[in-house]
Amino acid sequence: MIVDLHSHTHCSDGHLSPQDVVYRASERGVSVLAITDHDTIAGLPIAHITAREVGIQLVNGIEFSSQWGRGGVHIVGLGIDPMAPAMQSAIAYQFDSRESRSRAIADRLAKAGIPNAYEGARELAGGESIGRPHFAQFLVNQGAVSNMNAAFKRFLGTGKYADVKYEWPSMEQVIEWIVQSGGIAVLAHPAKYDLTRMKMCAMIDSFAAAGGQAIEVISGQQLPTLTADLVKIANARSLMASCGSDFHFPDQPWQDLGNFGSLPDTAVPVWSALRLAS
Ligand code: AMP
Ligand code: MN
Ligand code: MN
Ligand code: MN
């Protein structure tokens, strides 16, 4: 059984529609899928219709941006009730945060001689919330850089000119939103924050102390030694284990739906706590 609990649609910074993400997951043999768009659940209703059509179990998900110390940390909520008042107000809060951050990014870009970036990113995002990848795409379209990666390297990445200092809500706050919405809080891709192992463990300790219940021990293609280490770290803290591709685009095989190693037997799968049909 392939369980993929981390994926994106064009409701945030993915390229495919929610329907196409579900179709692709099904074609690739995924039987349980969570769609976890950045700070939005807009893709879930239509994805559920497609999931029923193709016989995939769809888990309601979201990937929230949160703050830990000076850095941003992503927390996935699984099995959330999209209609819960806490979820509705969390999404409204994050939408506003992304709007004001986007205005600040656009101001910086205007100072660098690239005007109208807010309008450009807004158009690319459609009616949904804006992320840095929308700015990156705008910069590529304008000819300011040759590709998305260069946009992050030159303008949008950490410490770069248009990297505005933005304070996301605390880990505690985000975990509370998820728990109040009936979901399970999962620390996303702990090895991808550019931290030393010691710092990463400190982050996981803070997450567990704040009520987080699981960590992603697998995020896309990765070395089995990393998976084994993360399982050990999770088990030592009585945290459950999650896994997912973090799928965004069809042309990235190392982050494609269902394309990752299986969970080691020693891990406690997070889906043991999700209400999945058997
Ligand atoms: P945001 O949540 O608006 O800060 O945007 C973060 C998203 O940007 C991540 O989830 C990635 O999908 C994407 N991202 C981050 N760094 C890069 C990069 N160097 N190249 C392309 N995409 C990136
Ligand atoms: Mn993303
Ligand atoms: Mn993430
Ligand atoms: Mn993600």
mmCIF file of C-alpha atoms and ligand atoms in Angstrom:
data_model
loop_
_atom_site.group_PDB
_atom_site.id
_atom_site.type_symbol
_atom_site.label_atom_id
_atom_site.label_comp_id
_atom_site.label_asym_id
_atom_site.label_seq_id
_atom_site.Cartn_x
_atom_site.Cartn_y
_atom_site.Cartn_z
ATOM 1 C CA MET A 1 0.000 0.000 0.000
ATOM 2 C CA ILE A 2 1.489 3.337 -1.044
ATOM 3 C CA VAL A 3 0.567 6.174 1.304
ATOM 4 C CA ASP A 4 1.601 9.673 0.197
ATOM 5 C CA LEU A 5 0.763 12.285 2.815
ATOM 6 C CA HIS A 6 2.308 15.428 1.312
ATOM 7 C CA SER A 7 1.414 16.966 -2.056
ATOM 8 C CA HIS A 8 0.614 20.294 -3.703
ATOM 9 C CA THR A 9 -1.836 21.515 -6.338
ATOM 10 C CA HIS A 10 -2.176 24.797 -8.209
ATOM 11 C CA CYS A 11 -4.226 26.058 -5.263
ATOM 12 C CA SER A 12 -0.783 26.845 -3.793
ATOM 13 C CA ASP A 13 2.535 26.469 -5.620
ATOM 14 C CA GLY A 14 1.960 23.170 -7.444
ATOM 15 C CA HIS A 15 1.348 23.021 -11.180
ATOM 16 C CA LEU A 16 -1.523 20.537 -11.502
ATOM 17 C CA SER A 17 -5.178 20.972 -10.647
ATOM 18 C CA PRO A 18 -6.453 19.024 -7.607
ATOM 19 C CA GLN A 19 -8.225 16.616 -9.997
ATOM 20 C CA ASP A 20 -5.023 15.956 -11.944
ATOM 21 C CA VAL A 21 -3.021 15.379 -8.750
ATOM 22 C CA VAL A 22 -5.546 12.719 -7.716
ATOM 23 C CA TYR A 23 -5.534 11.116 -11.195
ATOM 24 C CA ARG A 24 -1.750 11.065 -11.256
ATOM 25 C CA ALA A 25 -1.561 9.578 -7.753
ATOM 26 C CA SER A 26 -3.981 6.874 -8.785
ATOM 27 C CA GLU A 27 -2.020 6.076 -11.967
ATOM 28 C CA ARG A 28 1.148 5.826 -9.880
ATOM 29 C CA GLY A 29 -0.367 3.300 -7.472
ATOM 30 C CA VAL A 30 -1.005 5.562 -4.488
ATOM 31 C CA SER A 31 -3.963 4.306 -2.450
ATOM 32 C CA VAL A 32 -3.994 6.936 0.312
ATOM 33 C CA LEU A 33 -3.214 10.538 -0.590
ATOM 34 C CA ALA A 34 -3.136 13.763 1.394
ATOM 35 C CA ILE A 35 -3.264 17.062 -0.458
ATOM 36 C CA THR A 36 -1.373 19.548 1.698
ATOM 37 C CA ASP A 37 -1.330 22.919 -0.030
ATOM 38 C CA HIS A 38 0.481 25.827 1.609
ATOM 39 C CA ASP A 39 -1.918 27.587 3.985
ATOM 40 C CA THR A 40 -5.038 26.665 2.012
ATOM 41 C CA ILE A 41 -7.639 23.902 1.746
ATOM 42 C CA ALA A 42 -9.238 25.275 -1.416
ATOM 43 C CA GLY A 43 -8.422 22.168 -3.485
ATOM 44 C CA LEU A 44 -10.008 19.621 -1.147
ATOM 45 C CA PRO A 45 -13.697 19.627 -2.176
ATOM 46 C CA ILE A 46 -13.038 18.981 -5.873
ATOM 47 C CA ALA A 47 -10.237 16.515 -5.052
ATOM 48 C CA HIS A 48 -12.697 14.470 -2.971
ATOM 49 C CA ILE A 49 -15.009 14.115 -5.954
ATOM 50 C CA THR A 50 -12.164 12.804 -8.136
ATOM 51 C CA ALA A 51 -10.871 10.565 -5.322
ATOM 52 C CA ARG A 52 -14.270 8.852 -5.087
ATOM 53 C CA GLU A 53 -14.277 8.432 -8.848
ATOM 54 C CA VAL A 54 -10.888 6.675 -8.967
ATOM 55 C CA GLY A 55 -11.125 4.881 -5.601
ATOM 56 C CA ILE A 56 -8.344 6.681 -3.749
ATOM 57 C CA GLN A 57 -8.644 7.565 -0.079
ATOM 58 C CA LEU A 58 -8.106 11.291 0.256
ATOM 59 C CA VAL A 59 -6.942 12.651 3.607
ATOM 60 C CA ASN A 60 -7.748 16.315 4.271
ATOM 61 C CA GLY A 61 -4.450 18.135 4.653
ATOM 62 C CA ILE A 62 -2.757 21.521 4.788
ATOM 63 C CA GLU A 63 0.867 22.697 5.123
ATOM 64 C CA PHE A 64 1.139 25.714 7.406
ATOM 65 C CA SER A 65 4.130 28.030 7.580
ATOM 66 C CA SER A 66 5.220 28.640 11.161
ATOM 67 C CA GLN A 67 8.078 30.294 12.982
ATOM 68 C CA TRP A 68 10.750 28.549 15.029
ATOM 69 C CA GLY A 69 13.391 30.934 16.282
ATOM 70 C CA ARG A 70 14.566 32.950 13.334
ATOM 71 C CA GLY A 71 13.528 30.446 10.724
ATOM 72 C CA GLY A 72 10.383 29.266 9.024
ATOM 73 C CA VAL A 73 9.240 25.709 9.699
ATOM 74 C CA HIS A 74 6.454 23.880 7.865
ATOM 75 C CA ILE A 75 3.807 21.970 9.801
ATOM 76 C CA VAL A 76 1.414 19.648 8.025
ATOM 77 C CA GLY A 77 -2.077 19.114 9.443
ATOM 78 C CA LEU A 78 -3.617 15.731 8.562
ATOM 79 C CA GLY A 79 -7.218 14.646 9.014
ATOM 80 C CA ILE A 80 -8.386 18.183 9.708
ATOM 81 C CA ASP A 81 -12.016 19.229 9.498
ATOM 82 C CA PRO A 82 -11.975 21.968 6.826
ATOM 83 C CA MET A 83 -15.161 23.475 8.246
ATOM 84 C CA ALA A 84 -13.828 23.784 11.827
ATOM 85 C CA PRO A 85 -13.948 27.425 12.969
ATOM 86 C CA ALA A 86 -10.274 27.217 14.033
ATOM 87 C CA MET A 87 -9.295 26.099 10.500
ATOM 88 C CA GLN A 88 -11.360 28.797 8.831
ATOM 89 C CA SER A 89 -9.827 31.564 10.933
ATOM 90 C CA ALA A 90 -6.304 30.114 10.585
ATOM 91 C CA ILE A 91 -6.613 30.180 6.803
ATOM 92 C CA ALA A 92 -7.925 33.744 6.814
ATOM 93 C CA TYR A 93 -5.020 34.762 9.069
ATOM 94 C CA GLN A 94 -2.422 33.106 6.833
ATOM 95 C CA PHE A 95 -3.991 34.600 3.695
ATOM 96 C CA ASP A 96 -3.590 38.090 5.177
ATOM 97 C CA SER A 97 -0.024 37.279 6.244
ATOM 98 C CA ARG A 98 0.831 36.196 2.706
ATOM 99 C CA GLU A 99 -0.777 39.341 1.273
ATOM 100 C CA SER A 100 1.268 41.701 3.442
ATOM 101 C CA ARG A 101 4.449 39.703 2.879
ATOM 102 C CA SER A 102 3.787 39.808 -0.880
ATOM 103 C CA ARG A 103 3.424 43.590 -0.815
ATOM 104 C CA ALA A 104 6.750 43.835 1.027
ATOM 105 C CA ILE A 105 8.476 41.518 -1.473
ATOM 106 C CA ALA A 106 7.056 43.579 -4.356
ATOM 107 C CA ASP A 107 8.350 46.810 -2.743
ATOM 108 C CA ARG A 108 11.847 45.336 -2.587
ATOM 109 C CA LEU A 109 11.672 44.187 -6.202
ATOM 110 C CA ALA A 110 10.439 47.641 -7.291
ATOM 111 C CA LYS A 111 13.502 49.130 -5.582
ATOM 112 C CA ALA A 112 15.613 46.690 -7.611
ATOM 113 C CA GLY A 113 14.031 48.082 -10.790
ATOM 114 C CA ILE A 114 11.345 45.414 -11.268
ATOM 115 C CA PRO A 115 7.919 47.075 -10.935
ATOM 116 C CA ASN A 116 4.435 45.526 -10.627
ATOM 117 C CA ALA A 117 5.599 42.266 -9.077
ATOM 118 C CA TYR A 118 2.602 42.079 -6.733
ATOM 119 C CA GLU A 119 0.185 42.313 -9.650
ATOM 120 C CA GLY A 120 2.222 39.755 -11.589
ATOM 121 C CA ALA A 121 2.344 37.252 -8.715
ATOM 122 C CA ARG A 122 -1.340 37.801 -7.969
ATOM 123 C CA GLU A 123 -2.253 36.968 -11.552
ATOM 124 C CA LEU A 124 -0.148 33.796 -11.497
ATOM 125 C CA ALA A 125 -1.691 32.717 -8.187
ATOM 126 C CA GLY A 126 -5.235 33.199 -9.464
ATOM 127 C CA GLY A 127 -7.565 33.856 -6.560
ATOM 128 C CA GLU A 128 -5.420 31.757 -4.199
ATOM 129 C CA SER A 129 -2.694 32.790 -1.788
ATOM 130 C CA ILE A 130 0.628 33.984 -3.162
ATOM 131 C CA GLY A 131 3.881 32.179 -2.473
ATOM 132 C CA ARG A 132 7.460 32.983 -3.382
ATOM 133 C CA PRO A 133 7.302 30.567 -6.349
ATOM 134 C CA HIS A 134 4.739 32.903 -7.952
ATOM 135 C CA PHE A 135 7.238 35.747 -7.661
ATOM 136 C CA ALA A 136 9.933 33.454 -9.038
ATOM 137 C CA GLN A 137 7.751 32.613 -12.048
ATOM 138 C CA PHE A 138 6.991 36.310 -12.567
ATOM 139 C CA LEU A 139 10.737 37.101 -12.562
ATOM 140 C CA VAL A 140 11.338 34.356 -15.132
ATOM 141 C CA ASN A 141 8.467 35.636 -17.313
ATOM 142 C CA GLN A 142 9.897 39.168 -17.113
ATOM 143 C CA GLY A 143 13.274 37.914 -18.254
ATOM 144 C CA ALA A 144 14.909 39.128 -15.033
ATOM 145 C CA VAL A 145 16.296 35.605 -14.431
ATOM 146 C CA SER A 146 16.496 32.498 -16.582
ATOM 147 C CA ASN A 147 14.813 30.000 -14.249
ATOM 148 C CA MET A 148 13.003 29.589 -10.920
ATOM 149 C CA ASN A 149 16.102 28.451 -9.075
ATOM 150 C CA ALA A 150 17.978 31.564 -10.208
ATOM 151 C CA ALA A 151 15.077 33.696 -8.945
ATOM 152 C CA PHE A 152 15.560 32.232 -5.464
ATOM 153 C CA LYS A 153 19.343 32.519 -5.727
ATOM 154 C CA ARG A 154 19.305 36.151 -6.770
ATOM 155 C CA PHE A 155 16.209 37.630 -5.165
ATOM 156 C CA LEU A 156 13.951 35.447 -3.049
ATOM 157 C CA GLY A 157 16.113 32.981 -1.125
ATOM 158 C CA THR A 158 17.250 33.409 2.480
ATOM 159 C CA GLY A 159 19.336 36.543 2.920
ATOM 160 C CA LYS A 160 18.770 37.713 -0.665
ATOM 161 C CA TYR A 161 17.586 41.190 -1.660
ATOM 162 C CA ALA A 162 13.829 40.505 -1.725
ATOM 163 C CA ASP A 163 13.850 38.055 1.198
ATOM 164 C CA VAL A 164 11.717 40.128 3.528
ATOM 165 C CA LYS A 165 11.898 39.297 7.200
ATOM 166 C CA TYR A 166 8.516 37.912 7.936
ATOM 167 C CA GLU A 167 7.366 36.521 11.266
ATOM 168 C CA TRP A 168 5.032 33.537 10.768
ATOM 169 C CA PRO A 169 2.793 32.420 13.669
ATOM 170 C CA SER A 170 4.586 30.324 16.292
ATOM 171 C CA MET A 171 4.799 26.529 16.141
ATOM 172 C CA GLU A 172 2.565 26.421 19.225
ATOM 173 C CA GLN A 173 -0.091 28.531 17.508
ATOM 174 C CA VAL A 174 -0.082 26.435 14.343
ATOM 175 C CA ILE A 175 -0.257 23.145 16.267
ATOM 176 C CA GLU A 176 -3.188 24.541 18.261
ATOM 177 C CA TRP A 177 -5.051 25.428 15.028
ATOM 178 C CA ILE A 178 -4.551 21.881 13.748
ATOM 179 C CA VAL A 179 -5.533 20.162 16.996
ATOM 180 C CA GLN A 180 -8.608 22.389 17.387
ATOM 181 C CA SER A 181 -9.609 21.347 13.872
ATOM 182 C CA GLY A 182 -9.448 17.671 14.826
ATOM 183 C CA GLY A 183 -6.198 17.012 12.963
ATOM 184 C CA ILE A 184 -2.750 15.600 13.658
ATOM 185 C CA ALA A 185 0.230 17.973 13.494
ATOM 186 C CA VAL A 186 3.180 16.617 11.516
ATOM 187 C CA LEU A 187 6.553 18.354 11.277
ATOM 188 C CA ALA A 188 7.311 18.559 7.546
ATOM 189 C CA HIS A 189 10.681 17.499 6.068
ATOM 190 C CA PRO A 190 12.819 18.069 9.224
ATOM 191 C CA ALA A 191 16.078 17.486 7.343
ATOM 192 C CA LYS A 192 15.392 20.259 4.810
ATOM 193 C CA TYR A 193 15.888 23.359 6.942
ATOM 194 C CA ASP A 194 19.643 23.529 6.617
ATOM 195 C CA LEU A 195 20.162 22.837 10.323
ATOM 196 C CA THR A 196 22.870 20.806 12.066
ATOM 197 C CA ARG A 197 21.620 17.484 13.464
ATOM 198 C CA MET A 198 21.710 18.989 16.962
ATOM 199 C CA LYS A 199 19.610 21.982 15.938
ATOM 200 C CA MET A 200 17.227 19.708 14.052
ATOM 201 C CA CYS A 201 16.737 17.617 17.199
ATOM 202 C CA ALA A 202 16.129 20.793 19.227
ATOM 203 C CA MET A 203 13.474 21.802 16.679
ATOM 204 C CA ILE A 204 11.830 18.369 16.944
ATOM 205 C CA ASP A 205 11.915 18.628 20.766
ATOM 206 C CA SER A 206 10.138 22.019 20.619
ATOM 207 C CA PHE A 207 7.612 20.578 18.203
ATOM 208 C CA ALA A 208 6.876 17.595 20.504
ATOM 209 C CA ALA A 209 6.661 19.850 23.577
ATOM 210 C CA ALA A 210 4.116 22.041 21.762
ATOM 211 C CA GLY A 211 1.832 19.047 21.119
ATOM 212 C CA GLY A 212 3.071 17.904 17.712
ATOM 213 C CA GLN A 213 2.436 14.192 17.186
ATOM 214 C CA ALA A 214 4.411 13.058 14.144
ATOM 215 C CA ILE A 215 7.366 13.919 11.914
ATOM 216 C CA GLU A 216 7.962 13.180 8.255
ATOM 217 C CA VAL A 217 10.695 10.564 8.298
ATOM 218 C CA ILE A 218 10.535 10.363 4.504
ATOM 219 C CA SER A 219 10.220 13.340 2.143
ATOM 220 C CA GLY A 220 10.631 12.296 -1.468
ATOM 221 C CA GLN A 221 13.757 10.455 -2.581
ATOM 222 C CA GLN A 222 16.314 10.344 0.219
ATOM 223 C CA LEU A 223 19.073 8.153 1.600
ATOM 224 C CA PRO A 224 17.920 5.138 3.675
ATOM 225 C CA THR A 225 20.426 6.185 6.357
ATOM 226 C CA LEU A 226 18.535 9.473 6.799
ATOM 227 C CA THR A 227 15.221 7.617 7.072
ATOM 228 C CA ALA A 228 16.667 5.273 9.700
ATOM 229 C CA ASP A 229 18.028 8.204 11.710
ATOM 230 C CA LEU A 230 14.714 10.105 11.605
ATOM 231 C CA VAL A 231 12.784 6.989 12.684
ATOM 232 C CA LYS A 232 15.161 6.621 15.632
ATOM 233 C CA ILE A 233 14.679 10.295 16.551
ATOM 234 C CA ALA A 234 10.870 9.947 16.264
ATOM 235 C CA ASN A 235 10.703 6.767 18.333
ATOM 236 C CA ALA A 236 12.869 8.231 21.095
ATOM 237 C CA ARG A 237 10.258 10.990 21.477
ATOM 238 C CA SER A 238 7.154 8.803 20.999
ATOM 239 C CA LEU A 239 6.340 10.625 17.773
ATOM 240 C CA MET A 240 4.605 8.877 14.907
ATOM 241 C CA ALA A 241 6.136 8.693 11.445
ATOM 242 C CA SER A 242 4.748 10.188 8.244
ATOM 243 C CA CYS A 243 5.927 9.984 4.649
ATOM 244 C CA GLY A 244 5.199 11.853 1.443
ATOM 245 C CA SER A 245 6.573 13.032 -1.858
ATOM 246 C CA ASP A 246 6.063 16.811 -1.428
ATOM 247 C CA PHE A 247 4.959 16.674 -5.058
ATOM 248 C CA HIS A 248 4.759 20.038 -6.865
ATOM 249 C CA PHE A 249 5.518 19.442 -10.576
ATOM 250 C CA PRO A 250 5.344 16.455 -12.923
ATOM 251 C CA ASP A 251 8.919 16.953 -14.207
ATOM 252 C CA GLN A 252 10.673 16.330 -10.881
ATOM 253 C CA PRO A 253 10.982 12.527 -10.525
ATOM 254 C CA TRP A 254 12.675 12.811 -7.118
ATOM 255 C CA GLN A 255 9.492 14.405 -5.772
ATOM 256 C CA ASP A 256 6.837 12.509 -7.687
ATOM 257 C CA LEU A 257 3.672 11.083 -6.186
ATOM 258 C CA GLY A 258 4.319 7.803 -4.372
ATOM 259 C CA ASN A 259 7.965 7.797 -5.419
ATOM 260 C CA PHE A 260 9.800 7.196 -2.139
ATOM 261 C CA GLY A 261 11.035 4.365 0.059
ATOM 262 C CA SER A 262 8.714 2.447 2.339
ATOM 263 C CA LEU A 263 8.424 3.162 6.032
ATOM 264 C CA PRO A 264 10.722 0.931 8.145
ATOM 265 C CA ASP A 265 8.924 -1.665 10.304
ATOM 266 C CA THR A 266 10.211 0.017 13.452
ATOM 267 C CA ALA A 267 8.294 3.236 12.715
ATOM 268 C CA VAL A 268 4.800 3.908 14.052
ATOM 269 C CA PRO A 269 2.860 5.041 10.976
ATOM 270 C CA VAL A 270 0.865 8.219 11.429
ATOM 271 C CA TRP A 271 -2.028 6.606 9.579
ATOM 272 C CA SER A 272 -2.581 4.314 12.565
ATOM 273 C CA ALA A 273 -4.092 7.452 14.130
ATOM 274 C CA LEU A 274 -5.996 8.583 11.034
ATOM 275 C CA ARG A 275 -9.449 7.177 10.445
ATOM 276 C CA LEU A 276 -8.821 5.311 7.230
ATOM 277 C CA ALA A 277 -11.338 2.941 5.707
ATOM 278 C CA SER A 278 -9.917 -0.575 5.440
HETATM 279 P P1 AMP B 1 6.743 30.444 0.589
HETATM 280 O O1 AMP B 1 5.896 29.459 1.368
HETATM 281 O O2 AMP B 1 5.913 31.483 -0.097
HETATM 282 O O3 AMP B 1 7.847 31.039 1.421
HETATM 283 O O4 AMP B 1 7.444 29.614 -0.576
HETATM 284 C C1 AMP B 1 8.217 28.483 -0.239
HETATM 285 C C2 AMP B 1 8.147 27.492 -1.375
HETATM 286 O O5 AMP B 1 9.070 27.899 -2.380
HETATM 287 C C3 AMP B 1 8.594 26.087 -0.988
HETATM 288 O O6 AMP B 1 7.520 25.324 -0.521
HETATM 289 C C4 AMP B 1 9.119 25.543 -2.283
HETATM 290 O O7 AMP B 1 8.063 24.955 -3.022
HETATM 291 C C5 AMP B 1 9.605 26.768 -3.039
HETATM 292 N N1 AMP B 1 11.085 26.957 -3.042
HETATM 293 C C6 AMP B 1 11.893 27.241 -2.014
HETATM 294 N N2 AMP B 1 13.185 27.352 -2.421
HETATM 295 C C7 AMP B 1 13.180 27.149 -3.767
HETATM 296 C C8 AMP B 1 14.181 27.142 -4.789
HETATM 297 N N3 AMP B 1 15.482 27.375 -4.513
HETATM 298 N N4 AMP B 1 13.810 26.895 -6.064
HETATM 299 C C9 AMP B 1 12.519 26.672 -6.357
HETATM 300 N N5 AMP B 1 11.519 26.653 -5.441
HETATM 301 C C10 AMP B 1 11.833 26.889 -4.169
HETATM 302 MN MN MN B 2 5.935 24.611 -2.090
HETATM 303 MN MN MN B 3 7.409 22.515 2.924
HETATM 304 MN MN MN B 4 5.245 20.988 0.722
#
